[in-house]
Coordinates of C-alpha atoms in Angstrom, one line a residue:
X1 CA 19.9 38.4 40.6
X2 CA 22.9 39.1 38.5
X3 CA 23.0 42.2 36.3
X4 CA 23.2 40.1 33.1
X5 CA 20.1 38.0 34.0
X6 CA 18.3 41.3 34.9
X7 CA 19.3 42.7 31.5
X8 CA 18.1 39.6 29.6
X9 CA 14.7 39.5 31.5
X10 CA 14.3 43.3 31.0
X11 CA 14.8 43.0 27.2
X12 CA 12.4 40.1 27.0
X13 CA 9.8 42.0 29.0
X14 CA 10.3 45.1 26.8
X15 CA 9.9 43.0 23.7
X16 CA 6.8 41.2 25.1
X17 CA 5.2 44.5 26.0
X18 CA 5.9 45.9 22.6
X19 CA 4.3 42.8 21.0
X20 CA 1.3 43.0 23.2
X21 CA 0.6 46.6 22.1
X22 CA 1.8 48.4 25.3
X23 CA 4.1 50.5 23.1
X24 CA 2.4 51.8 19.9
X25 CA 4.7 53.6 17.5
X26 CA 2.9 55.9 15.1
X27 CA 4.4 54.3 12.0
X28 CA 3.6 50.6 11.4
X29 CA 6.7 50.4 9.1
X30 CA 8.9 51.6 12.0
X31 CA 7.3 49.1 14.3
X32 CA 8.0 46.2 11.9
X33 CA 11.6 47.3 11.5
X34 CA 12.1 47.7 15.2
X35 CA 10.7 44.2 15.8
X36 CA 13.0 42.7 13.2
X37 CA 16.0 44.4 14.8
X38 CA 15.1 43.2 18.3
X39 CA 14.7 39.7 16.9
X40 CA 18.1 39.8 15.3
X41 CA 19.8 41.0 18.5
X42 CA 18.0 38.4 20.6
X43 CA 18.7 35.5 18.3
X44 CA 22.2 36.3 17.2
X45 CA 23.7 37.9 20.3
X46 CA 21.7 37.6 23.5
X47 CA 20.5 34.0 23.1
X48 CA 23.9 32.4 22.6
X49 CA 25.3 34.5 25.4
X50 CA 22.6 33.4 27.7
X51 CA 23.3 29.7 26.9
X52 CA 27.0 30.2 27.5
X53 CA 26.2 32.1 30.7
X54 CA 24.1 29.2 31.9
X55 CA 26.7 26.6 31.0
X56 CA 29.4 28.5 32.9
X57 CA 27.2 28.6 36.0
X58 CA 26.5 24.8 35.9
X59 CA 29.0 23.0 38.0
X60 CA 28.8 19.4 37.1
X61 CA 31.8 18.6 39.3
X62 CA 29.6 19.2 42.3
X63 CA 27.7 15.9 41.4
X64 CA 30.6 13.8 42.7
X65 CA 28.4 11.5 44.8
X66 CA 26.5 8.4 43.4
X67 CA 23.6 9.4 45.6
X68 CA 23.4 12.8 43.8
X69 CA 23.4 11.1 40.4
X70 CA 20.6 8.8 41.6
X71 CA 18.6 11.9 42.5
X72 CA 19.4 13.3 39.1
X73 CA 18.1 10.2 37.4
X74 CA 14.9 10.3 39.5
X75 CA 14.4 14.0 38.5
X76 CA 14.8 13.0 34.8
X77 CA 12.3 10.1 35.2
X78 CA 9.7 12.3 36.9
X79 CA 10.1 15.0 34.3
X80 CA 9.7 12.5 31.4
X81 CA 6.7 10.8 33.0
X82 CA 5.1 14.1 33.8
X83 CA 5.4 15.6 30.4
X84 CA 5.9 12.8 27.9
X85 CA 3.4 10.3 29.4
X86 CA 1.0 13.0 30.5
X87 CA 0.8 14.7 27.0
X88 CA 0.6 11.3 25.2
X89 CA -2.2 10.0 27.3
X90 CA -4.1 13.3 27.0
X91 CA -3.7 13.3 23.2
X92 CA -4.9 9.7 23.1
X93 CA -7.9 10.5 25.3
X94 CA -9.1 13.2 22.8
X95 CA -9.0 10.7 19.9
X96 CA -5.5 10.9 18.5
X97 CA -3.8 7.7 17.3
X98 CA -1.1 6.1 19.4
X99 CA 1.6 7.2 17.0
X100 CA 0.5 10.8 17.0
X101 CA -0.1 10.8 20.8
X102 CA 3.5 9.5 21.4
X103 CA 4.9 12.1 19.0
X104 CA 3.1 14.9 20.8
X105 CA 4.5 13.6 24.1
X106 CA 8.0 13.5 22.7
X107 CA 7.7 17.1 21.4
X108 CA 6.2 18.4 24.7
X109 CA 8.9 16.7 26.7
X110 CA 11.5 19.1 25.2
X111 CA 12.8 21.6 27.6
X112 CA 14.8 24.6 26.3
X113 CA 15.0 28.3 26.8
X114 CA 12.1 28.8 29.3
X115 CA 13.4 26.0 31.5
X116 CA 16.8 27.6 31.7
X117 CA 15.4 31.0 32.4
X118 CA 13.4 29.7 35.3
X119 CA 16.4 27.8 36.6
X120 CA 18.6 30.9 36.5
X121 CA 16.0 33.0 38.3
X122 CA 15.6 30.3 41.0
X123 CA 19.3 30.0 41.4
X124 CA 19.8 33.8 41.7
X125 CA 17.0 34.0 44.3
X126 CA 18.6 31.3 46.3
X127 CA 15.7 28.9 45.9
X128 CA 18.0 26.3 44.1
X129 CA 21.3 25.2 45.5
X130 CA 24.3 24.8 43.1
X131 CA 23.9 21.0 43.2
X132 CA 20.1 21.1 42.4
X133 CA 20.7 23.7 39.7
X134 CA 23.2 21.5 38.0
X135 CA 20.8 18.5 38.3
X136 CA 18.0 20.5 36.7
X137 CA 20.2 21.7 33.9
X138 CA 21.3 18.2 33.1
X139 CA 17.6 17.1 33.1
X140 CA 16.7 20.0 30.7
X141 CA 19.6 19.0 28.3
X142 CA 18.8 15.3 28.3
X143 CA 15.1 15.7 27.7
X144 CA 15.9 18.1 24.9
X145 CA 18.4 15.8 23.3
X146 CA 16.2 12.8 23.5
X147 CA 13.5 14.4 21.3
X148 CA 15.0 13.4 18.0
X149 CA 15.8 9.8 18.9
X150 CA 12.4 9.4 20.5
X151 CA 10.6 10.5 17.3
X152 CA 12.8 8.2 15.2
X153 CA 12.0 5.3 17.5
X154 CA 8.2 6.1 17.3
X155 CA 8.3 6.3 13.6
X156 CA 10.3 3.0 13.4
X157 CA 7.8 1.2 15.7
X158 CA 4.8 2.4 13.8
X159 CA 6.3 2.1 10.3
X160 CA 4.0 0.4 7.7
X161 CA 4.8 -3.3 7.4
X162 CA 6.5 -4.2 4.1
X163 CA 4.7 -6.7 2.1
X164 CA 6.5 -9.5 0.3
X165 CA 6.5 -9.6 -3.5
X166 CA 4.0 -12.5 -3.4
X167 CA 1.6 -10.6 -1.1
X168 CA 1.9 -7.6 -3.5
X169 CA 0.9 -9.8 -6.4
X170 CA -1.9 -11.3 -4.5
X171 CA -3.1 -7.9 -3.4
X172 CA -3.2 -6.6 -6.9
X173 CA -5.1 -9.6 -8.2
X174 CA -7.8 -9.2 -5.6
X175 CA -11.2 -7.8 -6.5
X176 CA -11.6 -4.9 -4.1
X177 CA -15.0 -3.5 -3.0
X178 CA -15.4 -0.4 -0.8
X179 CA -18.8 0.0 1.0
X180 CA -19.6 3.5 2.1
X181 CA -22.5 3.8 4.4
X182 CA -24.0 6.1 7.0
X183 CA -26.5 3.9 8.8
X184 CA -26.1 0.2 9.7
X185 CA -29.1 -1.1 7.8
X186 CA -27.7 0.4 4.5
X187 CA -24.2 -1.0 5.3
X188 CA -25.7 -4.4 5.9
X189 CA -27.5 -4.4 2.5
X190 CA -24.3 -3.3 0.8
X191 CA -22.4 -6.1 2.6
X192 CA -25.0 -8.6 1.3
X193 CA -24.4 -7.3 -2.2
X194 CA -20.6 -7.5 -1.9
X195 CA -21.0 -11.0 -0.5
X196 CA -23.1 -12.0 -3.6
X197 CA -20.3 -10.8 -5.8
X198 CA -17.4 -12.6 -4.0
X199 CA -19.1 -15.6 -2.2
X200 CA -17.0 -18.3 -3.8
X201 CA -13.6 -16.5 -3.9
X202 CA -13.3 -14.8 -0.6
X203 CA -9.6 -15.4 -0.5
X204 CA -9.2 -13.4 -3.7
X205 CA -11.5 -10.6 -2.7
X206 CA -11.2 -7.7 -0.3
X207 CA -14.2 -5.9 1.2
X208 CA -13.7 -2.7 3.1
X209 CA -16.5 -0.9 5.0
X210 CA -16.1 2.9 5.2
X211 CA -18.0 5.1 7.7
X212 CA -17.4 8.8 7.8
X213 CA -18.8 11.0 10.5
X214 CA -19.3 14.8 9.9
X215 CA -16.7 16.6 11.9
X216 CA -19.2 19.1 13.3
X217 CA -21.2 16.4 14.9
X218 CA -18.6 14.5 16.9
X219 CA -16.5 15.3 19.9
X220 CA -13.0 13.9 20.0
X221 CA -13.7 11.9 23.2
X222 CA -16.6 10.2 21.4
X223 CA -14.5 8.9 18.5
X224 CA -13.6 5.4 19.8
X225 CA -17.2 4.7 21.1
X226 CA -18.7 6.0 17.8
X227 CA -16.4 3.8 15.7
X228 CA -17.3 0.7 17.7
X229 CA -21.1 1.5 17.4
X230 CA -20.8 2.2 13.7
X231 CA -19.4 -1.2 12.8
X232 CA -20.9 -3.4 15.5
X233 CA -23.9 -4.7 13.4
X234 CA -22.1 -5.0 10.1
X235 CA -19.3 -7.0 11.7
X236 CA -21.9 -9.3 13.2
X237 CA -23.5 -9.9 9.8
X238 CA -20.0 -10.4 8.2
X239 CA -19.3 -13.0 10.9
X240 CA -22.6 -14.8 10.1
X241 CA -21.7 -14.7 6.4
X242 CA -18.2 -15.9 7.2
X243 CA -17.1 -12.9 5.0
X244 CA -13.8 -11.2 6.1
X245 CA -14.1 -7.4 6.1
X246 CA -11.9 -4.5 6.9
X247 CA -13.2 -1.3 8.5
X248 CA -12.2 2.4 8.1
X249 CA -13.6 5.1 10.3
X250 CA -13.0 8.7 9.4
X251 CA -14.1 12.2 10.5
X252 CA -14.4 14.8 7.8
X253 CA -16.1 18.1 6.9
X254 CA -16.1 17.0 3.2
X255 CA -17.6 13.5 3.1
X256 CA -17.8 13.4 -0.7
X257 CA -14.1 14.1 -1.2
X258 CA -13.1 11.7 1.5
X259 CA -15.0 8.8 -0.1
X260 CA -13.3 9.6 -3.5
X261 CA -9.9 9.9 -1.9
X262 CA -10.2 6.6 0.1
X263 CA -11.4 4.7 -3.0
X264 CA -8.6 6.0 -5.2
X265 CA -5.9 5.6 -2.6
X266 CA -6.7 1.9 -2.1
X267 CA -7.2 1.2 -5.9
X268 CA -10.7 -0.1 -5.4
X269 CA -12.5 -2.0 -8.2
X270 CA -16.0 -1.2 -7.1
X271 CA -17.3 1.6 -4.9
X272 CA -20.8 0.8 -3.5
X273 CA -23.0 3.6 -2.0
X274 CA -26.5 3.4 -0.6
X275 CA -29.4 5.8 -0.9
X276 CA -32.0 4.4 1.5
X277 CA -30.8 7.4 3.6
X278 CA -28.5 10.3 3.0
X279 CA -24.8 9.2 3.2
X280 CA -24.0 12.8 2.4
X281 CA -25.7 14.4 5.4
X282 CA -24.2 17.7 6.0
X283 CA -22.6 17.9 2.5
X284 CA -23.5 20.0 -0.5
X285 CA -25.7 17.2 -1.8
X286 CA -27.4 16.7 1.5
X287 CA -28.4 20.3 1.7
X288 CA -30.0 20.4 -1.7
X289 CA -31.4 16.9 -2.3
X290 CA -34.0 15.0 -0.3
X291 CA -34.7 11.2 -0.3
X292 CA -37.2 11.4 -3.2
X293 CA -35.1 13.4 -5.6
X294 CA -32.1 11.1 -4.9
X295 CA -34.2 8.1 -5.9
X296 CA -35.7 9.7 -9.0
X297 CA -32.5 11.4 -10.1
X298 CA -29.6 9.4 -8.8
X299 CA -27.4 10.9 -11.5
X300 CA -27.1 13.9 -9.2
X301 CA -25.8 11.6 -6.5
X302 CA -23.3 10.2 -9.0
X303 CA -22.1 13.6 -10.1
X304 CA -21.3 14.4 -6.4
X305 CA -18.6 11.6 -6.4
X306 CA -17.8 11.6 -10.1
X307 CA -18.0 15.2 -11.5
X308 CA -15.4 17.7 -10.4
X309 CA -17.3 20.8 -11.4
X310 CA -20.9 20.6 -10.5
X311 CA -23.1 17.9 -8.8
X312 CA -26.1 19.3 -10.6
X313 CA -24.7 19.3 -14.2
X314 CA -26.9 17.9 -16.9
X315 CA -26.1 14.2 -17.4
X316 CA -25.0 13.5 -21.0
X317 CA -25.9 10.0 -21.9
X318 CA -23.8 10.0 -25.0
X319 CA -20.6 10.3 -23.0
X320 CA -19.1 8.5 -20.1
X321 CA -19.1 10.1 -16.7
X322 CA -16.2 12.4 -16.2
X323 CA -15.2 10.4 -13.1
X324 CA -13.1 11.4 -10.1
X325 CA -13.4 7.9 -8.8
X326 CA -11.2 5.4 -10.7
X327 CA -13.3 2.4 -9.6
X328 CA -16.7 1.3 -11.0
X329 CA -19.3 3.2 -9.0
X330 CA -22.6 1.6 -7.9
X331 CA -25.5 3.0 -5.9
X332 CA -27.9 0.6 -4.3
X333 CA -31.5 1.7 -4.1
X334 CA -32.2 -0.6 -1.1
X335 CA -35.5 -2.4 -0.7
X336 CA -34.3 -4.8 2.0
X337 CA -31.8 -6.6 -0.3
X338 CA -30.5 -9.9 1.1
X339 CA -29.9 -12.4 -1.7
X340 CA -29.2 -12.2 -5.4
X341 CA -31.1 -15.3 -6.5
X342 CA -33.0 -13.7 -9.3
X343 CA -31.5 -10.7 -11.1
X344 CA -33.0 -8.7 -14.0
X345 CA -30.7 -6.6 -16.3
X346 CA -32.5 -4.1 -18.6
X347 CA -30.5 -3.1 -21.7
X348 CA -31.2 0.1 -23.5
X349 CA -27.8 1.3 -24.6
X350 CA -24.7 -0.1 -26.3
X351 CA -22.5 1.1 -23.5
X352 CA -24.2 -1.3 -21.1
X353 CA -21.8 -3.9 -22.2
X354 CA -19.6 -3.3 -19.1
X355 CA -22.4 -4.9 -17.0
X356 CA -21.4 -8.4 -18.4
X357 CA -18.6 -8.6 -15.8
X358 CA -20.9 -8.2 -12.9
X359 CA -23.5 -10.5 -14.4
X360 CA -20.8 -13.2 -14.7
X361 CA -19.8 -12.6 -11.1
X362 CA -23.4 -12.9 -9.8
X363 CA -23.9 -16.2 -11.7
X364 CA -20.5 -17.6 -10.6
X365 CA -20.6 -16.6 -6.9
X366 CA -24.4 -16.6 -6.1
X367 CA -25.8 -19.1 -8.7
X368 CA -28.1 -16.3 -9.7
X369 CA -30.7 -16.7 -12.3
X370 CA -30.1 -13.6 -14.6
X371 CA -32.6 -12.3 -17.1
X372 CA -31.1 -9.8 -19.7
X373 CA -34.1 -7.7 -20.9
X374 CA -33.3 -6.4 -24.3
X375 CA -36.6 -4.5 -24.8
X376 CA -35.1 -1.9 -27.2
X377 CA -33.4 -4.6 -29.4
X378 CA -29.9 -3.3 -28.7
X379 CA -28.3 -6.7 -29.0
X380 CA -29.4 -7.2 -32.6
X381 CA -27.1 -4.3 -33.7
X382 CA -24.3 -4.6 -31.2
X383 CA -22.3 -7.7 -32.1
X384 CA -19.6 -7.7 -29.4
X385 CA -22.2 -7.2 -26.7
X386 CA -24.3 -10.1 -28.1
X387 CA -21.3 -12.3 -28.4
X388 CA -20.3 -11.8 -24.8
X389 CA -23.7 -12.8 -23.6
X390 CA -23.8 -15.8 -26.0
X391 CA -20.5 -17.1 -24.6
X392 CA -21.8 -16.7 -21.1
X393 CA -25.1 -18.4 -21.9
X394 CA -23.2 -21.4 -23.3
X395 CA -21.1 -21.6 -20.1
X396 CA -24.1 -21.4 -17.8
X397 CA -27.2 -22.3 -19.9
X398 CA -29.4 -22.6 -16.9
X399 CA -28.5 -19.3 -15.4
X400 CA -28.8 -16.8 -18.2
X401 CA -31.9 -15.9 -20.2
X402 CA -32.3 -13.2 -22.8
X403 CA -35.8 -11.6 -23.1
X404 CA -37.0 -9.3 -25.9
X405 CA -40.6 -8.7 -24.7
X406 CA -41.8 -5.1 -24.5
X407 CA -43.6 -5.7 -21.2
X408 CA -43.1 -8.1 -18.3
X409 CA -45.7 -9.6 -16.1
X410 CA -46.2 -8.2 -12.6
X411 CA -45.5 -11.7 -11.2
X412 CA -42.2 -11.8 -12.9
X413 CA -41.2 -8.5 -11.3
X414 CA -42.2 -9.6 -7.9
X415 CA -39.9 -12.7 -8.2
X416 CA -36.8 -10.5 -8.7
X417 CA -34.3 -9.8 -5.9
X418 CA -32.2 -7.3 -7.7
X419 CA -32.2 -5.1 -10.8
X420 CA -28.8 -4.3 -12.4
X421 CA -28.8 -1.3 -14.6
X422 CA -26.4 1.3 -15.9
X423 CA -26.9 4.9 -14.8
X424 CA -27.4 6.2 -18.4
X425 CA -30.0 3.5 -18.9
X426 CA -31.8 4.5 -15.6
X427 CA -31.8 8.1 -16.8
X428 CA -33.4 7.0 -20.0
X429 CA -36.2 5.0 -18.5
X430 CA -36.9 7.7 -15.9
X431 CA -37.3 10.3 -18.7
X432 CA -39.6 8.0 -20.6
X433 CA -41.6 7.5 -17.3
X434 CA -41.8 3.7 -17.8
X435 CA -44.9 2.3 -16.1
X436 CA -42.9 -0.6 -14.5
X437 CA -40.6 1.6 -12.5
X438 CA -42.7 1.1 -9.3
X439 CA -42.4 -2.6 -9.7
X440 CA -38.6 -2.7 -9.6
X441 CA -36.8 -4.6 -6.7
X442 CA -33.7 -3.4 -5.0
X443 CA -31.7 -1.7 -7.8
X444 CA -28.0 -1.3 -8.4
X445 CA -27.2 1.7 -10.6
X446 CA -23.7 1.4 -12.1
X447 CA -21.3 3.7 -13.9
X448 CA -18.3 2.1 -15.6
X449 CA -14.9 2.6 -14.1
X450 CA -12.7 5.4 -15.4
X451 CA -10.6 4.4 -18.4

């Protein structure tokens, strides 16, 4: 081994031993200063000299035979397959996307300083001939230089497809619904509800099913299988309904924030959640609320996805929800919901006017028979609300009925498929302990979208 190579290796060994704690100066300040000086010397002086030294030892002129160049090409191919393909496949196996897997392979394929150190040691020990040393140096240089172009090519191949102006306009005009579910039965009920809201205009609607697994409960090698299992049943139901859906599978330690982020990023119009089981298992809400409390006090569930400060803050029915979600938010209290043939809409507050849009959708798309129950005489004093319902009643006289009775028959309740109610209104009837609460069908609690 040459004196220069011995010096380089010696300095690196000294530096490694110092970093490992083999040399322990009394003063930490002195130790930090010493390390900085060594790094400066290595980076600015020794490293460039080492590369120059290696370049001077490389005799490319020895590769004067086509057969030697063929061997060089084989060496390069073996090196690329071994590191690039091996790293990419390993990353894909543990759950990374193809883009990330190929990027990892491209970065791992880089050979730099360590490769040249090993080659120089092998050459000095006589293990490598001058020709083989030159071939290996060429391989190290080519695999290093190809990293940048490889990453550019990967990013180009996996770039998001540009939409035409017409597609952008159509996409903005679509009514977008995001379904977030934990178990398949809840997801299926949410899908039936979304289908009831979009049945006759599937081309101008976009339904996305979101399933998020807690990161502490899933191994990377289980991701693909879990994703298939999570959407198998809901995809089958969507196929039976002839309802196109998109699916999103995510892994997160903060499920609540992930739902909010997904909804806002995709500019959803309606975010649907279910409470027949905890979709927030493992989250802050899941640790403090059980099934019963979520049904009785669903405003706590709303605050988890709408209130930035505290999921247990007192709900103020005189103000709109301080929403983190830009979309309208709905929570389905599921009692085996399938169809929206008969819908009841209790009205207790003036702010319930926003429900008219969904009432109109249910009538138009599902031919629903809707009863607006004005048992607190709100419509008498709220002219704009009354006018909206009157116009809708004139358009579909056989589908909309306004009731003003204080009590409804049990038989009438049993005929209903769905109750549509605002969250403040639900809060009010729960506080009043209405005796008809136990008669309610599947119930969709709604908070208006953020203005």
